[in-house]
């Protein structure tokens, strides 16, 4: 779809990182914003930052793992602006223990990451897409998965990002099947300089304690430290936001702003499947 001033973009996880960068990108092109995040203080800061730059924006605090709160977000967006053209289901979390063994990851990690990373996206689609379709205007849904949603790992982050990528491809086909003016993209960033490794700042106590890295195997701790360094040297979130903007304008389903070594991982996995080869064990890139 052609993005134009006056259209409305809703972004979850908008107070930091990729979500905040997308908000800036849309605002620069005159879109009105509905910024949403679980973190109240940083959300208000993002709102002030954007409105000071001249953006038209509202902020709605919402936890995407709550169906009720996502419904309230959609109600607030429609009551403020009467339409939504771009929906970015972007909020997501991870633990720093990215390579625990399949049989060792705590069930509480599975539950928390499932609720935020998968159900958060599902609730967004269920609450907004019927209203976007009923509105009749062109629209676009961008669901944030990850390169982790295209390569494999036994960690819940990988597993639920795969689910987001599968669900989004299905959504794309469903929208085509009904001849909708709304389309969909999956966003699969590589290593991006954000606060994702501090995501447990938003972990509710109901989903168990935050990761005690010192209690984990030495190699898991080492990988977590290396991963944090790799993110600190990763792409800027603005690079991802520019790719999203371009992807929506050109109706690209796959938006993959990722480092060449990660793109190579995706290719190798695709070739494993194509040639019915056992999974290649990749050489470490970080
Ligand atoms: P970030 O931590 O800087 O931003 C995430 C935002 O989501 C934060 O403002 C946080 O408060 C919010 N959030 C967390 N839980 C929430 C909840 N339950 N409800 C509503 N908001 C919530 O991290 P980043 O990297 O900007 O993350 C954005 C998305 O990008 C996530 O889905 C993440 O998995 C994905 N991603 C990030 C990559 C990276 O290298 N940083 C790579 C691939 C994907």
Short mmCIF file of C-alpha atoms and ligand atoms in Angstrom, two decimals:
data_model
loop_
_atom_site.label_atom_id
_atom_site.label_comp_id
_atom_site.label_asym_id
_atom_site.label_seq_id
_atom_site.Cartn_x
_atom_site.Cartn_y
_atom_site.Cartn_z
CA UNK A 1 0.00 0.00 0.00
CA UNK A 2 1.04 3.59 -0.47
CA UNK A 3 1.81 5.14 2.90
CA UNK A 4 0.42 8.66 3.11
CA UNK A 5 0.21 11.48 5.67
CA UNK A 6 -2.89 11.23 7.83
CA UNK A 7 -2.98 7.43 7.87
CA UNK A 8 -2.90 5.79 11.29
CA UNK A 9 -0.22 3.38 12.56
CA UNK A 10 -0.55 1.33 15.74
CA UNK A 11 2.69 0.00 17.23
CA UNK A 12 3.05 -2.29 20.22
CA UNK A 13 6.34 -2.28 22.10
CA UNK A 14 6.64 1.33 20.91
CA UNK A 15 8.56 2.69 23.90
CA UNK A 16 11.94 1.21 22.97
CA UNK A 17 14.14 -0.23 20.24
CA UNK A 18 12.54 -1.29 16.97
CA UNK A 19 9.02 -0.16 17.94
CA UNK A 20 10.20 3.34 18.81
CA UNK A 21 12.21 3.54 15.58
CA UNK A 22 9.14 2.51 13.55
CA UNK A 23 7.15 5.24 15.31
CA UNK A 24 9.76 7.83 14.27
CA UNK A 25 9.81 6.51 10.70
CA UNK A 26 6.01 6.70 10.34
CA UNK A 27 5.89 10.13 12.03
CA UNK A 28 8.49 11.49 9.58
CA UNK A 29 6.05 10.61 6.79
CA UNK A 30 3.09 12.25 8.49
CA UNK A 31 1.28 9.16 9.79
CA UNK A 32 -0.68 9.53 13.04
CA UNK A 33 0.51 7.22 15.79
CA UNK A 34 -0.99 5.00 18.43
CA UNK A 35 1.97 4.12 20.64
CA UNK A 36 1.48 1.22 22.99
CA UNK A 37 3.72 -0.47 25.53
CA UNK A 38 3.56 -2.22 28.87
CA UNK A 39 6.05 0.28 30.39
CA UNK A 40 4.22 3.45 31.37
CA UNK A 41 7.15 5.82 32.04
CA UNK A 42 9.09 5.02 28.86
CA UNK A 43 5.84 5.15 26.85
CA UNK A 44 5.09 8.68 28.09
CA UNK A 45 8.69 9.64 27.29
CA UNK A 46 8.31 8.29 23.73
CA UNK A 47 5.01 10.17 23.33
CA UNK A 48 6.60 13.45 24.47
CA UNK A 49 9.64 12.89 22.20
CA UNK A 50 7.43 12.31 19.14
CA UNK A 51 4.89 15.06 19.78
CA UNK A 52 7.76 17.52 20.38
CA UNK A 53 8.89 16.66 16.85
CA UNK A 54 5.42 17.53 15.57
CA UNK A 55 3.84 14.05 15.41
CA UNK A 56 0.15 13.50 16.08
CA UNK A 57 0.13 10.65 18.58
CA UNK A 58 -1.63 9.07 21.51
CA UNK A 59 -0.18 6.58 23.99
CA UNK A 60 -2.09 3.60 25.35
CA UNK A 61 -0.49 1.45 28.00
CA UNK A 62 -1.30 -2.20 27.29
CA UNK A 63 0.17 -5.60 28.02
CA UNK A 64 -0.14 -7.57 24.76
CA UNK A 65 -0.36 -10.84 26.68
CA UNK A 66 -3.81 -9.73 27.89
CA UNK A 67 -6.65 -10.11 25.39
CA UNK A 68 -8.70 -7.54 27.35
CA UNK A 69 -5.92 -4.96 27.20
CA UNK A 70 -5.36 -5.46 23.47
CA UNK A 71 -9.11 -5.00 22.91
CA UNK A 72 -8.94 -1.78 24.97
CA UNK A 73 -6.00 -0.68 22.77
CA UNK A 74 -8.06 -1.23 19.60
CA UNK A 75 -11.03 0.61 21.13
CA UNK A 76 -8.76 3.55 22.05
CA UNK A 77 -7.19 3.67 18.57
CA UNK A 78 -10.57 3.66 16.79
CA UNK A 79 -12.10 6.13 19.19
CA UNK A 80 -9.16 8.54 18.70
CA UNK A 81 -8.81 8.32 14.93
CA UNK A 82 -11.73 6.28 13.52
CA UNK A 83 -9.39 4.09 11.40
CA UNK A 84 -6.18 2.06 11.51
CA UNK A 85 -4.09 1.55 8.37
CA UNK A 86 -0.89 0.00 9.70
CA UNK A 87 -0.68 -2.43 12.60
CA UNK A 88 2.74 -3.40 13.96
CA UNK A 89 2.49 -6.30 16.39
CA UNK A 90 6.01 -5.76 17.61
CA UNK A 91 6.17 -6.17 21.40
CA UNK A 92 8.34 -9.13 22.33
CA UNK A 93 10.51 -10.56 25.07
CA UNK A 94 13.44 -12.94 25.47
CA UNK A 95 15.52 -14.27 28.29
CA UNK A 96 19.32 -13.96 28.18
CA UNK A 97 19.57 -17.78 28.40
CA UNK A 98 19.26 -18.29 24.66
CA UNK A 99 20.84 -21.70 24.31
CA UNK A 100 19.66 -23.82 27.19
CA UNK A 101 19.14 -27.50 26.40
CA UNK A 102 15.66 -28.51 25.21
CA UNK A 103 14.95 -30.48 28.37
CA UNK A 104 16.21 -27.82 30.76
CA UNK A 105 14.46 -24.53 29.91
CA UNK A 106 12.09 -23.65 32.79
CA UNK A 107 8.40 -24.07 31.98
CA UNK A 108 7.79 -20.56 33.31
CA UNK A 109 10.00 -19.21 30.46
CA UNK A 110 7.88 -21.14 27.94
CA UNK A 111 4.68 -19.72 29.41
CA UNK A 112 5.85 -16.10 29.55
CA UNK A 113 7.38 -16.04 26.07
CA UNK A 114 4.34 -17.86 24.63
CA UNK A 115 1.94 -15.32 26.09
CA UNK A 116 3.84 -12.23 24.94
CA UNK A 117 5.49 -13.30 21.69
CA UNK A 118 2.75 -15.47 20.20
CA UNK A 119 -0.55 -14.64 21.92
CA UNK A 120 0.32 -10.92 21.83
CA UNK A 121 0.47 -11.10 18.02
CA UNK A 122 -2.65 -13.27 17.81
CA UNK A 123 -4.68 -10.87 19.97
CA UNK A 124 -3.53 -7.93 17.84
CA UNK A 125 -4.68 -9.65 14.65
CA UNK A 126 -8.00 -10.75 16.18
CA UNK A 127 -8.85 -7.30 17.55
CA UNK A 128 -7.65 -5.10 14.68
CA UNK A 129 -7.93 -7.01 11.41
CA UNK A 130 -11.76 -7.36 11.37
CA UNK A 131 -12.05 -3.61 12.02
CA UNK A 132 -9.43 -2.81 9.36
CA UNK A 133 -11.33 -4.98 6.85
CA UNK A 134 -14.67 -3.39 7.78
CA UNK A 135 -13.12 0.08 7.35
CA UNK A 136 -12.51 -0.71 3.67
CA UNK A 137 -9.29 1.34 3.40
CA UNK A 138 -5.94 -0.16 2.38
CA UNK A 139 -4.07 -1.57 5.32
CA UNK A 140 -1.01 -3.56 6.33
CA UNK A 141 -0.12 -5.78 9.28
CA UNK A 142 3.54 -6.23 10.24
CA UNK A 143 4.18 -9.00 12.75
CA UNK A 144 7.63 -8.96 14.31
CA UNK A 145 9.19 -12.44 14.33
CA UNK A 146 12.98 -12.71 14.03
CA UNK A 147 15.67 -14.55 12.09
CA UNK A 148 15.09 -16.96 15.00
CA UNK A 149 11.68 -17.59 13.38
CA UNK A 150 13.34 -18.85 10.19
CA UNK A 151 16.23 -20.88 11.61
CA UNK A 152 15.83 -23.35 14.45
CA UNK A 153 16.58 -23.79 18.12
CA UNK A 154 14.88 -25.50 21.06
CA UNK A 155 14.59 -22.28 23.05
CA UNK A 156 11.04 -20.88 23.47
CA UNK A 157 12.15 -17.65 21.77
CA UNK A 158 12.93 -19.58 18.57
CA UNK A 159 9.84 -21.76 18.84
CA UNK A 160 7.34 -18.91 19.28
CA UNK A 161 9.03 -16.74 16.67
CA UNK A 162 8.54 -19.68 14.29
CA UNK A 163 4.90 -19.71 15.31
CA UNK A 164 4.65 -15.99 14.51
CA UNK A 165 6.22 -16.57 11.12
CA UNK A 166 3.87 -19.50 10.35
CA UNK A 167 0.81 -17.61 11.59
CA UNK A 168 1.71 -14.49 9.59
CA UNK A 169 2.18 -16.43 6.37
CA UNK A 170 -1.24 -17.97 6.98
CA UNK A 171 -2.68 -14.51 7.65
CA UNK A 172 -1.19 -13.26 4.37
CA UNK A 173 -2.87 -16.12 2.49
CA UNK A 174 -6.20 -15.63 4.30
CA UNK A 175 -6.22 -11.93 3.40
CA UNK A 176 -5.52 -12.81 -0.24
CA UNK A 177 -8.25 -15.49 -0.16
CA UNK A 178 -10.92 -12.97 0.84
CA UNK A 179 -9.65 -10.34 -1.64
CA UNK A 180 -8.85 -7.92 1.17
CA UNK A 181 -7.21 -4.51 0.71
CA UNK A 182 -5.18 -5.41 3.79
CA UNK A 183 -1.87 -7.26 3.44
CA UNK A 184 0.69 -8.67 5.85
CA UNK A 185 4.44 -8.94 6.32
CA UNK A 186 6.65 -10.86 8.66
CA UNK A 187 9.52 -8.82 10.08
CA UNK A 188 12.60 -10.94 10.81
CA UNK A 189 15.38 -8.72 12.13
CA UNK A 190 18.90 -10.01 12.75
CA UNK A 191 21.05 -8.52 15.51
CA UNK A 192 19.72 -5.09 16.42
CA UNK A 193 20.97 -2.67 19.06
CA UNK A 194 18.00 -2.58 21.47
CA UNK A 195 17.14 -3.50 25.07
CA UNK A 196 15.81 -6.98 24.18
CA UNK A 197 18.41 -8.67 26.43
CA UNK A 198 16.92 -6.71 29.36
CA UNK A 199 13.39 -7.87 28.54
CA UNK A 200 12.96 -9.44 31.94
CA UNK A 201 12.45 -5.92 33.27
CA UNK A 202 8.84 -6.51 32.17
CA UNK A 203 8.45 -10.08 33.41
CA UNK A 204 5.41 -10.40 35.70
CA UNK A 205 6.07 -12.35 38.91
CA UNK A 206 3.28 -14.73 37.89
CA UNK A 207 5.65 -16.08 35.20
CA UNK A 208 8.37 -17.05 37.60
CA UNK A 209 11.64 -15.42 38.57
CA UNK A 210 13.97 -13.69 36.13
CA UNK A 211 16.86 -15.75 34.80
CA UNK A 212 19.71 -16.24 37.25
CA UNK A 213 22.53 -16.46 34.71
CA UNK A 214 25.06 -17.36 37.41
CA UNK A 215 23.11 -20.57 38.07
CA UNK A 216 23.34 -21.66 34.43
CA UNK A 217 26.03 -23.66 32.67
CA UNK A 218 29.21 -21.73 31.91
CA UNK A 219 28.72 -21.95 28.13
CA UNK A 220 25.18 -20.51 28.44
CA UNK A 221 26.56 -17.58 30.43
CA UNK A 222 29.34 -17.03 27.91
CA UNK A 223 26.91 -17.09 25.01
CA UNK A 224 24.61 -14.60 26.77
CA UNK A 225 27.53 -12.20 27.24
CA UNK A 226 28.66 -12.65 23.63
CA UNK A 227 25.12 -12.18 22.39
CA UNK A 228 24.76 -8.92 24.31
CA UNK A 229 28.01 -7.65 22.78
CA UNK A 230 26.83 -8.71 19.31
CA UNK A 231 23.57 -6.79 19.80
CA UNK A 232 25.49 -3.73 20.99
CA UNK A 233 27.37 -3.87 17.66
CA UNK A 234 24.25 -4.74 15.68
CA UNK A 235 22.22 -2.68 13.22
CA UNK A 236 20.54 0.46 14.49
CA UNK A 237 16.75 0.12 15.00
CA UNK A 238 16.29 2.93 12.43
CA UNK A 239 17.67 0.56 9.77
CA UNK A 240 14.90 -1.92 10.61
CA UNK A 241 12.27 0.83 10.58
CA UNK A 242 13.35 1.96 7.10
CA UNK A 243 13.12 -1.64 5.86
CA UNK A 244 9.61 -1.93 7.32
CA UNK A 245 8.50 1.28 5.64
CA UNK A 246 9.85 0.08 2.30
CA UNK A 247 8.37 -3.39 2.80
CA UNK A 248 4.88 -2.01 3.39
CA UNK A 249 5.10 0.34 0.38
CA UNK A 250 6.16 -2.53 -1.91
CA UNK A 251 3.99 -5.22 -0.30
CA UNK A 252 6.99 -7.41 0.49
CA UNK A 253 5.95 -10.30 2.70
CA UNK A 254 9.47 -11.02 3.98
CA UNK A 255 11.21 -8.08 5.63
CA UNK A 256 14.58 -9.43 6.78
CA UNK A 257 17.02 -6.73 7.88
CA UNK A 258 19.74 -9.13 8.99
CA UNK A 259 23.52 -9.53 8.84
CA UNK A 260 24.91 -11.63 5.93
CA UNK A 261 26.02 -14.48 8.24
CA UNK A 262 22.44 -14.83 9.52
CA UNK A 263 20.99 -14.74 6.01
CA UNK A 264 23.39 -17.59 5.24
CA UNK A 265 21.92 -19.61 8.15
CA UNK A 266 18.47 -19.24 6.61
CA UNK A 267 19.75 -20.40 3.22
CA UNK A 268 21.51 -23.43 4.71
CA UNK A 269 18.36 -24.51 6.56
CA UNK A 270 16.25 -24.11 3.40
CA UNK A 271 18.77 -26.22 1.48
CA UNK A 272 18.75 -28.90 4.21
CA UNK A 273 15.00 -29.23 3.73
CA UNK A 274 15.16 -29.02 -0.06
CA UNK A 275 17.78 -31.80 -0.24
CA UNK A 276 16.25 -33.88 2.63
CA UNK A 277 19.55 -33.45 4.46
CA UNK A 278 19.93 -33.77 8.22
CA UNK A 279 20.11 -30.37 9.93
CA UNK A 280 23.47 -28.64 9.45
CA UNK A 281 25.04 -27.67 12.76
CA UNK A 282 26.02 -24.05 12.10
CA UNK A 283 29.40 -22.63 13.02
CA UNK A 284 29.00 -19.94 15.70
CA UNK A 285 28.74 -16.39 14.33
CA UNK A 286 29.14 -14.59 17.65
P1 LIG B 1 13.21 -3.68 23.35
O1 LIG B 1 13.24 -4.39 24.65
O2 LIG B 1 14.14 -2.54 23.15
O3 LIG B 1 11.72 -3.22 23.02
C1 LIG B 1 10.61 -4.06 23.28
C2 LIG B 1 9.46 -3.23 23.82
O4 LIG B 1 8.36 -4.14 24.07
C3 LIG B 1 9.80 -2.58 25.17
O5 LIG B 1 9.45 -1.20 25.15
C4 LIG B 1 8.97 -3.34 26.17
O6 LIG B 1 8.54 -2.56 27.28
C5 LIG B 1 7.78 -3.80 25.32
N1 LIG B 1 7.09 -4.96 25.89
C6 LIG B 1 7.64 -6.04 26.50
N2 LIG B 1 6.68 -6.86 26.95
C7 LIG B 1 5.49 -6.31 26.60
C8 LIG B 1 4.15 -6.69 26.78
N3 LIG B 1 3.82 -7.81 27.43
N4 LIG B 1 3.18 -5.88 26.28
C9 LIG B 1 3.51 -4.72 25.65
N5 LIG B 1 4.76 -4.29 25.47
C10 LIG B 1 5.76 -5.08 25.92
O7 LIG B 1 13.48 -4.80 22.24
P2 LIG B 1 13.37 -4.80 20.63
O8 LIG B 1 14.56 -5.52 20.16
O9 LIG B 1 13.06 -3.48 20.11
O10 LIG B 1 12.13 -5.79 20.44
C11 LIG B 1 11.08 -5.55 19.52
C12 LIG B 1 10.74 -6.83 18.80
O11 LIG B 1 11.82 -7.16 17.93
C13 LIG B 1 10.53 -8.05 19.69
O12 LIG B 1 9.42 -8.78 19.22
C14 LIG B 1 11.81 -8.83 19.52
O13 LIG B 1 11.63 -10.19 19.78
C15 LIG B 1 12.12 -8.54 18.07
N6 LIG B 1 13.46 -8.80 17.63
C16 LIG B 1 14.54 -8.12 18.15
C17 LIG B 1 15.81 -8.38 17.69
C18 LIG B 1 17.03 -7.67 18.21
O14 LIG B 1 18.16 -8.04 17.85
N7 LIG B 1 16.88 -6.66 19.05
C19 LIG B 1 16.07 -9.39 16.65
C20 LIG B 1 14.87 -10.03 16.17
C21 LIG B 1 13.63 -9.74 16.65
#
